[in-house]
Amino acid sequence: MPENPFFTASTLPYSLPPFAEIRAEHYLPAFERGMAEQLAEVAAIAGDPEPPTFANTIGALERSGAVLGRVSAVFFNQASSDSTPEVREIQKEITPRLTEHSDAIHLDRALFERIKTLHAAKDTLPPAESWLLTRYHTDFVRAGAELSAADKERLVTLNGELSELATAFEQNLLADTNAAAIVVEDPAELDGVSVEAAAETARARGLDGKYVIPLVLPTGQPPLATLTNRALRERVHRASVGRGATVNAEIVVRMARLRAERARLLGYADHAEYVVADQTAPGTQAVADMLGKLVPPAVANAHREAEDLRAEAGFDIAPWDWAFYAEKVRQARYDLDTATMRPYFELDRVLRDGVFHAAGLLYGLTFTERPDLPGHHPDTRVFEVFEEDGTPLGLFLGDFYARESKRGGAWMNSLVKQSDLLGEKPVVVNNLNIVKPPPGEPTLMTFDEVNTMFHEFGHALHGLFSAVPFPRFSGTAVPRDFVEYPSQVNEMWAVWPEVLANYARHHETGEPMPQAMVDRMLEAERFNQGYATVEYLAATLLDWAWHTFTEDPADPVSFERGALADAGLDLPLVPPRYGSTYFAHIWAGGYSAGYYSYIWSEVLDADSVEWFKENGGLLRENGDHFRRELLSRGGSLDPMTAFRNFRGRDPRIEPLLERRGLL
Ligand SMILES: [Zn+2]
């Protein structure tokens, strides 16, 4: 019987995991061996009779856990992008054990003593090592290393329960989202969406002869913009906002309470204070101030937009009418509709002639598809990435299509982390959720999806350009409220004239998108920004409320309503981008008290876009400057120092306000 493929290092190029050999039954034994090996390594470090040095303690910790690192990267990538009942079972079993494993390391008294000794003398070390040491010290303190034995025990219990609840939340949500898909009997009701696609989705679910509209993760469902049947729109909207209500309500209340208790145990007022202490934001007050500044102008914009939509509809619109009449106003005002634009956004062209093309002009990169290297799913495409001079840089995997086994949204994963210490080059994955067309038909995207592809590739570049000594700081290992910044900057190239002209071509005729259409599309960018900003801010304030509460949130529905009202964001027509019971980012996705990060990062993003424009735009020297000062640094220096090195000064908020029409 062949050996478990996780037990030995991959022999494939760039240490790409050997997906062809990996089967679900390999995961548990690999996790078990990986944890046991790392605990033995840690015990050897902690019990080393030699006095602590950077190399025998921090360096050794950075090298530890090789098997665990390999299996975790592959497993969690599959758990989010191609989950099966078997994988879900393993996830349920392994997640709390991994939490326990991490606690065992962080709460190891002897190990922490060594780190503390080194930390006291950190100024004698070279800057990169001193920074890493400080990171370790902070990690350990934040994980409870300085607590009493009794408090440590309570902490381990809290962490264990929280990780079980997070997995339950995520799995309930996936099941509930699939179950809440709208089943339609009469195709006449489907006017405005593809009957063929709805029939195909129904067939894939064993509902032959019926029609199914699947739900995407956010509150706003794409078919609402075009479905002419108002009753069906209402059904879609209600199904969307009702997700998780029965299965996740108790979980979110329990998680909020446990997180608050954990924060207090660690010496913080609440979970938000605990989270923000380790971010680039100077404190919770700074975050609250920033959000408070954005709410009134955003709400005023949304009210103005609602007036326009009421005028268009001729009646008092409901939440399920907003997107539909917004689309009508948009068409009337800009003469644009999604259906006529999509033929200009064919996936392969967008990828090669847009995303890759921009990376070529800015950074000199070239891409060669490697069909000989299998990815984690048959739809995954693998590309080898080269520098301008032909030096190999890493691998980029693109998994672009939606499927029932994939969670909603779009994200980037790292399969192999770059580091000098371990001599690894990066392997990164982008996951999107574009509906797969019937066989033989081209994949035509919306402009939103195009933008998402550029966004996720910005994360990929952050991983691919990583040039750091230690794995702990590789690529996107930066604070949560900084990590969206490089990816948001990359969105600017989606609409950069030279790039857009290169990829926005009709998939049949090859004709470029007519200039008038381009102009109108760019003009329309600011359209509906009041709605977009309010739905985002409402979700952000919800996240904030769950993690700063002073009165126990016993009933999530009234808690949610009260939180939005307190923030001045209780607009019935503009529901939060995610409701509490399907807000995966904050309960299962690592964004708890961190959803503000997107707008926080957007300040840096908008200011950086200004820098590119001031300096001539799409030029190699500009790309190289951004790469050198920012993208290549990962977490290896203070992120705001990296920003200042790139920008030449502190960030300014005005470009963001201008972009969102909030000035
Ligand atoms: Zn992102």
Coordinates of C-alpha atoms in Angstrom, one line a residue, residues 100-571:
E100 CA -6.3 22.0 21.4
H101 CA -3.0 21.4 19.6
S102 CA -2.4 25.1 19.2
D103 CA -3.3 25.8 22.8
A104 CA -0.9 23.1 23.9
I105 CA 2.0 24.9 22.2
H106 CA 1.0 28.4 23.2
L107 CA 0.4 27.5 26.8
D108 CA 3.6 25.5 27.2
R109 CA 5.3 27.2 30.3
A110 CA 8.9 26.2 29.5
L111 CA 8.6 27.2 25.9
F112 CA 7.2 30.6 26.8
E113 CA 10.0 31.2 29.3
R114 CA 12.5 30.8 26.5
I115 CA 10.6 33.2 24.3
K116 CA 10.4 35.7 27.1
T117 CA 14.1 35.5 27.8
L118 CA 14.9 36.1 24.1
H119 CA 12.3 38.9 23.9
A120 CA 14.0 40.8 26.8
A121 CA 17.1 41.0 24.6
K122 CA 15.4 41.4 21.3
D123 CA 17.2 44.7 20.4
T124 CA 20.5 42.8 20.1
L125 CA 19.1 40.9 17.1
P126 CA 19.0 41.9 13.4
P127 CA 15.7 43.7 12.6
A128 CA 14.0 40.8 10.8
E129 CA 14.7 38.4 13.6
S130 CA 13.7 40.9 16.3
W131 CA 10.4 41.5 14.5
L132 CA 9.7 37.8 14.3
L133 CA 10.6 37.3 17.9
T134 CA 8.2 40.1 18.9
R135 CA 5.5 38.4 16.8
Y136 CA 6.0 35.1 18.6
H137 CA 5.9 36.9 22.0
T138 CA 2.7 38.7 21.1
D139 CA 1.1 35.5 19.7
F140 CA 1.9 33.6 23.0
V141 CA 0.6 36.4 25.2
R142 CA -2.5 36.8 23.2
A143 CA -3.1 33.1 23.3
G144 CA -3.0 33.2 27.1
A145 CA 0.6 32.3 28.0
E146 CA 0.7 34.6 31.0
L147 CA -2.5 33.4 32.6
S148 CA -2.8 31.4 35.8
A149 CA -3.2 27.7 35.5
A150 CA -6.9 27.9 36.3
D151 CA -7.5 30.6 33.7
K152 CA -5.6 28.6 31.1
E153 CA -7.8 25.7 31.7
R154 CA -10.9 27.8 31.2
L155 CA -9.4 29.3 28.1
V156 CA -8.7 25.9 26.5
T157 CA -12.4 25.0 27.2
L158 CA -13.6 28.2 25.6
N159 CA -11.4 27.8 22.5
G160 CA -12.5 24.2 22.1
E161 CA -16.2 25.1 22.2
L162 CA -15.7 28.1 19.9
S163 CA -14.0 26.1 17.3
E164 CA -16.8 23.4 17.4
L165 CA -19.4 26.1 17.1
A166 CA -17.7 27.8 14.2
T167 CA -17.6 24.5 12.2
A168 CA -21.2 23.8 13.0
F169 CA -22.2 27.3 11.9
E170 CA -20.4 26.9 8.6
Q171 CA -21.8 23.4 7.9
N172 CA -25.4 24.5 8.9
L173 CA -25.1 27.5 6.6
L174 CA -24.0 25.5 3.6
A175 CA -26.8 23.0 4.1
D176 CA -29.4 25.7 4.8
T177 CA -28.3 27.8 1.7
N178 CA -28.7 24.7 -0.5
A179 CA -32.0 23.9 1.1
A180 CA -33.3 27.5 0.7
A181 CA -32.7 27.5 -3.1
I182 CA -36.0 28.6 -4.8
V183 CA -37.8 25.8 -6.6
V184 CA -40.1 27.1 -9.4
E185 CA -42.7 24.9 -11.1
D186 CA -43.8 27.2 -13.9
P187 CA -41.1 28.5 -16.3
A188 CA -43.3 31.5 -17.1
E189 CA -42.4 32.9 -13.7
L190 CA -38.8 33.0 -14.6
D191 CA -39.0 35.9 -17.1
G192 CA -35.7 37.8 -16.8
V193 CA -33.4 34.9 -15.9
S194 CA -32.2 31.9 -17.9
V195 CA -34.8 29.2 -17.9
E196 CA -32.2 26.8 -19.3
A197 CA -29.8 27.5 -16.4
A198 CA -32.6 27.1 -13.8
A199 CA -33.6 23.8 -15.4
E200 CA -30.0 22.6 -15.4
T201 CA -29.6 23.5 -11.7
A202 CA -32.8 21.6 -10.9
R203 CA -31.6 18.5 -12.8
A204 CA -28.2 18.6 -11.0
R205 CA -30.3 18.4 -7.8
G206 CA -32.4 15.6 -8.9
L207 CA -35.5 17.9 -9.5
D208 CA -36.0 17.1 -13.2
G209 CA -38.7 19.0 -14.8
K210 CA -38.5 21.8 -12.2
Y211 CA -36.5 25.0 -12.1
V212 CA -34.1 26.1 -9.3
I213 CA -32.7 29.5 -8.4
P214 CA -29.7 28.9 -6.1
L215 CA -28.7 31.4 -3.5
V216 CA -25.3 33.2 -3.3
L217 CA -23.8 34.1 0.1
P218 CA -24.6 37.8 0.5
T219 CA -28.2 39.1 1.1
G220 CA -28.5 40.5 -2.4
Q221 CA -29.3 37.8 -4.9
P222 CA -28.2 38.5 -8.5
P223 CA -31.6 37.4 -10.1
L224 CA -33.4 40.1 -8.2
A225 CA -32.0 42.7 -10.7
T226 CA -33.8 41.1 -13.6
L227 CA -36.7 38.9 -12.4
T228 CA -39.9 40.6 -13.6
N229 CA -42.2 38.5 -11.4
R230 CA -42.5 40.5 -8.2
A231 CA -43.9 37.6 -6.1
L232 CA -41.0 35.4 -7.1
R233 CA -38.6 38.3 -6.2
E234 CA -40.1 38.4 -2.8
R235 CA -39.7 34.7 -2.4
V236 CA -36.0 34.9 -3.3
H237 CA -35.4 37.8 -1.0
R238 CA -37.1 36.2 2.0
A239 CA -35.3 32.9 1.4
S240 CA -32.0 34.8 1.4
V241 CA -32.5 36.8 4.6
G242 CA -34.0 33.8 6.4
R243 CA -30.9 31.7 6.1
G244 CA -29.6 30.2 9.2
A245 CA -32.5 31.6 11.3
T246 CA -33.5 28.3 12.7
V247 CA -30.1 26.5 12.7
N248 CA -27.6 29.2 13.6
A249 CA -29.4 31.6 15.9
E250 CA -28.4 29.9 19.1
I251 CA -24.9 29.4 17.8
V252 CA -24.3 33.0 17.2
V253 CA -25.5 34.1 20.6
R254 CA -23.4 31.4 22.3
M255 CA -20.3 32.4 20.3
A256 CA -20.7 36.1 21.1
R257 CA -20.9 35.3 24.8
L258 CA -18.0 33.0 24.8
R259 CA -15.8 35.4 22.8
A260 CA -16.7 38.2 25.3
E261 CA -15.7 35.9 28.2
R262 CA -12.5 34.9 26.5
A263 CA -11.6 38.6 25.9
R264 CA -12.2 39.5 29.6
L265 CA -10.1 36.5 30.7
L266 CA -7.2 37.9 28.6
G267 CA -7.6 41.4 30.0
Y268 CA -9.7 43.2 27.4
A269 CA -13.0 44.9 27.7
D270 CA -14.6 43.0 24.9
H271 CA -13.8 40.8 21.9
A272 CA -13.5 43.9 19.6
E273 CA -10.8 45.4 21.8
Y274 CA -8.9 42.1 21.9
V275 CA -9.0 41.8 18.0
V276 CA -8.2 45.4 17.3
A277 CA -5.2 45.4 19.7
D278 CA -3.4 43.3 17.0
Q279 CA -4.4 45.3 14.0
T280 CA -3.1 48.4 12.2
A281 CA -6.1 50.4 13.6
P282 CA -4.9 52.3 16.7
G283 CA -7.9 51.2 18.8
T284 CA -11.6 50.4 18.9
Q285 CA -12.4 54.1 19.2
A286 CA -10.6 54.9 16.0
V287 CA -12.6 52.2 14.2
A288 CA -15.9 53.5 15.7
D289 CA -15.0 57.1 14.7
M290 CA -14.3 56.2 11.2
L291 CA -17.5 54.2 10.8
G292 CA -19.5 57.0 12.5
K293 CA -18.0 59.5 9.9
L294 CA -19.2 57.4 7.0
V295 CA -22.7 56.5 8.1
P296 CA -24.6 59.9 7.7
P297 CA -23.4 60.7 4.1
A298 CA -23.9 57.1 3.0
V299 CA -27.4 57.0 4.4
A300 CA -28.2 60.3 2.8
N301 CA -27.1 58.9 -0.5
A302 CA -29.2 55.8 -0.1
H303 CA -32.3 57.9 0.7
R304 CA -31.7 59.9 -2.5
E305 CA -31.3 56.7 -4.5
A306 CA -34.5 55.3 -3.0
E307 CA -36.4 58.4 -4.2
D308 CA -35.2 57.8 -7.7
L309 CA -36.3 54.2 -7.6
R310 CA -39.7 55.0 -6.2
A311 CA -40.2 57.5 -9.0
E312 CA -39.2 54.9 -11.6
A313 CA -41.5 52.2 -10.0
G314 CA -44.4 54.5 -9.4
F315 CA -45.1 52.9 -6.0
D316 CA -43.5 52.4 -2.6
I317 CA -40.8 49.8 -3.3
A318 CA -39.9 46.9 -1.0
P319 CA -36.4 45.5 -0.4
W320 CA -36.9 42.9 -3.2
D321 CA -37.6 45.7 -5.7
W322 CA -34.5 47.7 -5.1
A323 CA -32.1 45.8 -7.4
F324 CA -34.8 45.5 -10.1
Y325 CA -35.6 49.2 -10.3
A326 CA -32.0 50.2 -9.8
E327 CA -31.2 48.1 -12.9
K328 CA -34.0 50.0 -14.8
V329 CA -32.7 53.4 -13.7
R330 CA -29.2 52.3 -14.6
Q331 CA -30.3 51.2 -18.0
A332 CA -32.2 54.4 -18.6
R333 CA -29.5 56.7 -17.3
Y334 CA -26.5 54.9 -18.8
D335 CA -28.1 52.8 -21.4
L336 CA -26.3 49.7 -20.0
D337 CA -27.6 46.3 -19.2
T338 CA -25.7 43.3 -17.9
A339 CA -26.9 41.1 -20.7
T340 CA -25.4 43.2 -23.5
M341 CA -22.1 43.6 -21.6
R342 CA -21.4 39.9 -20.7
P343 CA -20.4 38.8 -24.2
Y344 CA -17.4 41.2 -23.8
F345 CA -16.2 39.5 -20.7
E346 CA -15.3 35.9 -21.6
L347 CA -13.5 34.2 -18.8
D348 CA -10.4 33.1 -20.6
R349 CA -9.9 36.4 -22.3
V350 CA -10.4 38.3 -19.0
L351 CA -7.9 36.0 -17.3
R352 CA -5.2 36.1 -20.0
D353 CA -5.7 39.4 -21.7
G354 CA -6.8 41.2 -18.6
V355 CA -5.5 39.9 -15.3
F356 CA -2.3 38.3 -16.6
H357 CA -1.7 41.1 -19.1
A358 CA -1.8 43.8 -16.5
A359 CA 0.6 41.7 -14.3
G360 CA 2.9 41.5 -17.3
L361 CA 2.9 45.3 -17.9
L362 CA 3.3 46.1 -14.3
Y363 CA 5.7 43.4 -13.1
G364 CA 7.0 41.7 -16.2
L365 CA 5.3 38.4 -15.3
T366 CA 4.5 35.7 -17.8
F367 CA 2.2 32.7 -17.3
T368 CA 2.4 29.2 -18.8
E369 CA -0.5 26.8 -18.3
R370 CA 0.6 23.4 -16.9
P371 CA -2.1 20.9 -17.7
D372 CA 0.3 18.2 -16.7
L373 CA 0.1 19.4 -13.1
P374 CA -3.3 18.4 -11.5
G375 CA -5.1 20.8 -9.2
H376 CA -7.5 20.0 -6.3
H377 CA -10.5 19.7 -8.6
P378 CA -10.9 18.9 -12.4
D379 CA -11.9 22.5 -13.0
T380 CA -8.8 23.9 -11.4
R381 CA -6.2 25.3 -13.8
V382 CA -2.6 25.4 -12.9
F383 CA -0.2 28.1 -14.3
E384 CA 3.5 28.5 -13.8
V385 CA 4.5 32.1 -13.2
F386 CA 7.8 33.5 -14.4
E387 CA 9.7 36.8 -13.9
E388 CA 10.5 38.8 -17.0
D389 CA 14.0 37.2 -17.3
G390 CA 12.5 33.7 -17.2
T391 CA 13.2 33.0 -13.5
P392 CA 10.5 30.8 -12.1
L393 CA 8.4 32.6 -9.4
G394 CA 5.7 30.1 -8.3
L395 CA 2.5 28.5 -9.2
F396 CA -1.0 30.1 -9.6
L397 CA -4.1 27.9 -9.4
G398 CA -7.4 29.2 -10.6
D399 CA -10.6 27.5 -9.5
F400 CA -13.2 29.8 -11.0
Y401 CA -16.5 27.8 -11.1
A402 CA -19.3 27.6 -8.5
R403 CA -20.5 24.2 -7.4
E404 CA -22.7 22.9 -4.6
S405 CA -19.6 21.6 -2.7
K406 CA -18.0 25.1 -2.7
R407 CA -18.8 27.8 -0.2
G408 CA -20.0 31.1 -1.5
G409 CA -17.9 34.2 -2.2
A410 CA -14.3 34.4 -3.5
W411 CA -11.0 34.0 -1.8
M412 CA -7.3 33.2 -2.0
N413 CA -5.5 30.3 -0.4
S414 CA -1.9 29.6 0.0
L415 CA -0.9 25.9 -0.6
V416 CA 2.9 26.4 -0.2
K417 CA 4.3 29.4 1.7
Q418 CA 7.3 31.1 0.3
S419 CA 10.3 31.4 2.8
D420 CA 14.0 31.6 2.5
L421 CA 14.4 29.5 5.7
L422 CA 12.7 26.5 4.1
G423 CA 13.7 27.3 0.5
E424 CA 10.1 27.2 -0.7
K425 CA 8.6 29.1 -3.6
P426 CA 4.9 30.1 -3.3
V427 CA 1.9 28.1 -4.6
V428 CA -1.4 30.1 -4.4
V429 CA -5.0 29.4 -5.3
N430 CA -7.8 31.8 -6.3
N431 CA -11.4 30.6 -5.8
L432 CA -14.3 32.3 -7.5
N433 CA -18.0 31.3 -7.8
I434 CA -18.8 31.9 -11.5
V435 CA -21.8 29.8 -12.8
K436 CA -20.4 27.1 -15.1
P437 CA -22.0 27.3 -18.5
P438 CA -23.4 24.1 -20.3
P439 CA -20.6 22.1 -22.0
G440 CA -19.2 23.8 -25.1
E441 CA -20.5 27.2 -24.2
P442 CA -18.2 30.1 -23.3
T443 CA -18.1 31.5 -19.7
L444 CA -19.5 35.0 -19.9
M445 CA -18.9 37.1 -16.8
T446 CA -20.6 40.1 -15.3
F447 CA -18.3 43.1 -14.7
D448 CA -18.6 42.4 -11.0
E449 CA -17.1 39.0 -11.5
V450 CA -14.4 40.5 -13.6
N451 CA -13.6 42.9 -10.8
T452 CA -13.6 40.0 -8.3
M453 CA -11.1 38.2 -10.5
F454 CA -8.7 41.1 -10.4
H455 CA -9.3 41.5 -6.7
E456 CA -8.4 37.9 -5.9
F457 CA -5.4 38.0 -8.2
G458 CA -4.2 41.0 -6.0
H459 CA -4.1 38.6 -3.1
A460 CA -2.4 36.0 -5.3
L461 CA 0.3 38.6 -6.2
H462 CA 0.8 39.3 -2.5
G463 CA 1.5 35.6 -2.1
L464 CA 3.6 35.1 -5.3
F465 CA 5.8 38.2 -4.7
S466 CA 6.5 37.2 -1.1
A467 CA 10.3 37.5 -0.5
V468 CA 10.6 37.0 3.2
P469 CA 13.0 35.0 5.4
F470 CA 10.5 33.2 7.6
P471 CA 7.3 31.3 6.8
R472 CA 5.4 33.1 9.6
F473 CA 5.5 36.3 7.6
S474 CA 4.9 34.8 4.2
G475 CA 2.7 36.7 1.6
T476 CA -0.7 37.6 3.1
A477 CA 0.4 37.1 6.7
V478 CA -0.4 40.7 7.6
P479 CA -3.1 42.1 9.9
R480 CA -6.7 41.5 8.8
D481 CA -7.3 45.3 8.4
F482 CA -4.4 45.5 6.0
V483 CA -4.7 42.3 4.0
E484 CA -7.5 43.6 1.6
Y485 CA -5.4 46.6 0.7
P486 CA -3.1 45.0 -2.0
S487 CA -6.1 43.1 -3.5
Q488 CA -8.2 46.2 -3.7
V489 CA -5.4 48.1 -5.4
N490 CA -5.3 45.4 -8.1
E491 CA -8.9 46.1 -9.0
M492 CA -7.8 49.5 -10.5
W493 CA -6.4 47.7 -13.5
A494 CA -9.7 46.1 -14.4
V495 CA -10.9 49.5 -15.6
W496 CA -7.5 50.9 -16.7
P497 CA -8.1 51.9 -20.4
E498 CA -5.1 50.0 -21.8
V499 CA -6.0 46.8 -19.9
L500 CA -9.8 47.0 -20.5
A501 CA -9.3 47.5 -24.2
N502 CA -7.1 44.4 -24.3
Y503 CA -9.6 42.0 -22.7
A504 CA -13.1 43.4 -23.2
R505 CA -13.7 41.9 -26.6
H506 CA -16.7 40.2 -28.0
H507 CA -16.3 36.5 -27.5
E508 CA -17.6 35.7 -31.0
T509 CA -16.4 38.6 -33.2
G510 CA -13.3 39.7 -31.3
E511 CA -14.6 43.3 -31.6
P512 CA -13.5 45.5 -28.8
M513 CA -16.3 46.8 -26.5
P514 CA -17.6 50.0 -28.1
Q515 CA -16.1 53.1 -26.5
A516 CA -19.5 54.5 -25.7
M517 CA -20.3 51.4 -23.7
V518 CA -17.0 51.6 -21.9
D519 CA -17.6 55.2 -21.1
R520 CA -21.1 54.5 -19.8
M521 CA -19.8 51.6 -17.8
L522 CA -17.2 53.7 -16.1
E523 CA -19.7 56.5 -15.5
A524 CA -22.1 54.0 -13.9
E525 CA -19.4 52.9 -11.4
R526 CA -20.6 55.4 -8.9
F527 CA -24.2 54.5 -9.4
N528 CA -26.0 52.8 -6.5
Q529 CA -23.0 53.6 -4.2
G530 CA -25.3 54.8 -1.4
Y531 CA -26.9 51.3 -1.3
A532 CA -23.5 49.5 -1.6
T533 CA -22.0 51.6 1.2
V534 CA -25.0 51.3 3.5
E535 CA -25.4 47.5 3.1
Y536 CA -21.6 47.2 3.8
L537 CA -21.7 49.5 6.8
A538 CA -24.8 47.8 8.2
A539 CA -23.0 44.5 8.2
T540 CA -19.9 46.1 9.7
L541 CA -21.9 47.6 12.5
L542 CA -23.6 44.3 13.1
D543 CA -20.3 42.6 13.5
W544 CA -19.2 45.4 15.8
A545 CA -22.3 45.1 17.9
W546 CA -21.9 41.4 18.4
H547 CA -18.4 41.9 19.7
T548 CA -18.9 45.0 21.9
F549 CA -22.3 44.3 23.5
T550 CA -22.9 45.4 27.0
E551 CA -26.4 44.0 27.3
D552 CA -26.6 40.2 26.7
P553 CA -27.8 39.5 23.1
A554 CA -30.3 36.8 24.1
D555 CA -32.5 37.2 21.1
P556 CA -30.5 37.7 17.9
V557 CA -33.4 39.2 15.9
S558 CA -34.1 42.0 18.3
F559 CA -30.4 42.4 19.0
E560 CA -29.8 42.9 15.3
R561 CA -32.6 45.3 14.9
G562 CA -31.5 47.3 18.0
A563 CA -27.9 47.4 16.8
L564 CA -28.8 48.8 13.4
A565 CA -31.2 51.4 14.9
D566 CA -28.5 52.5 17.3
A567 CA -26.1 53.0 14.5
G568 CA -28.6 54.9 12.4
L569 CA -28.6 52.1 9.8
D570 CA -32.1 50.6 10.2
L571 CA -33.1 51.3 6.6

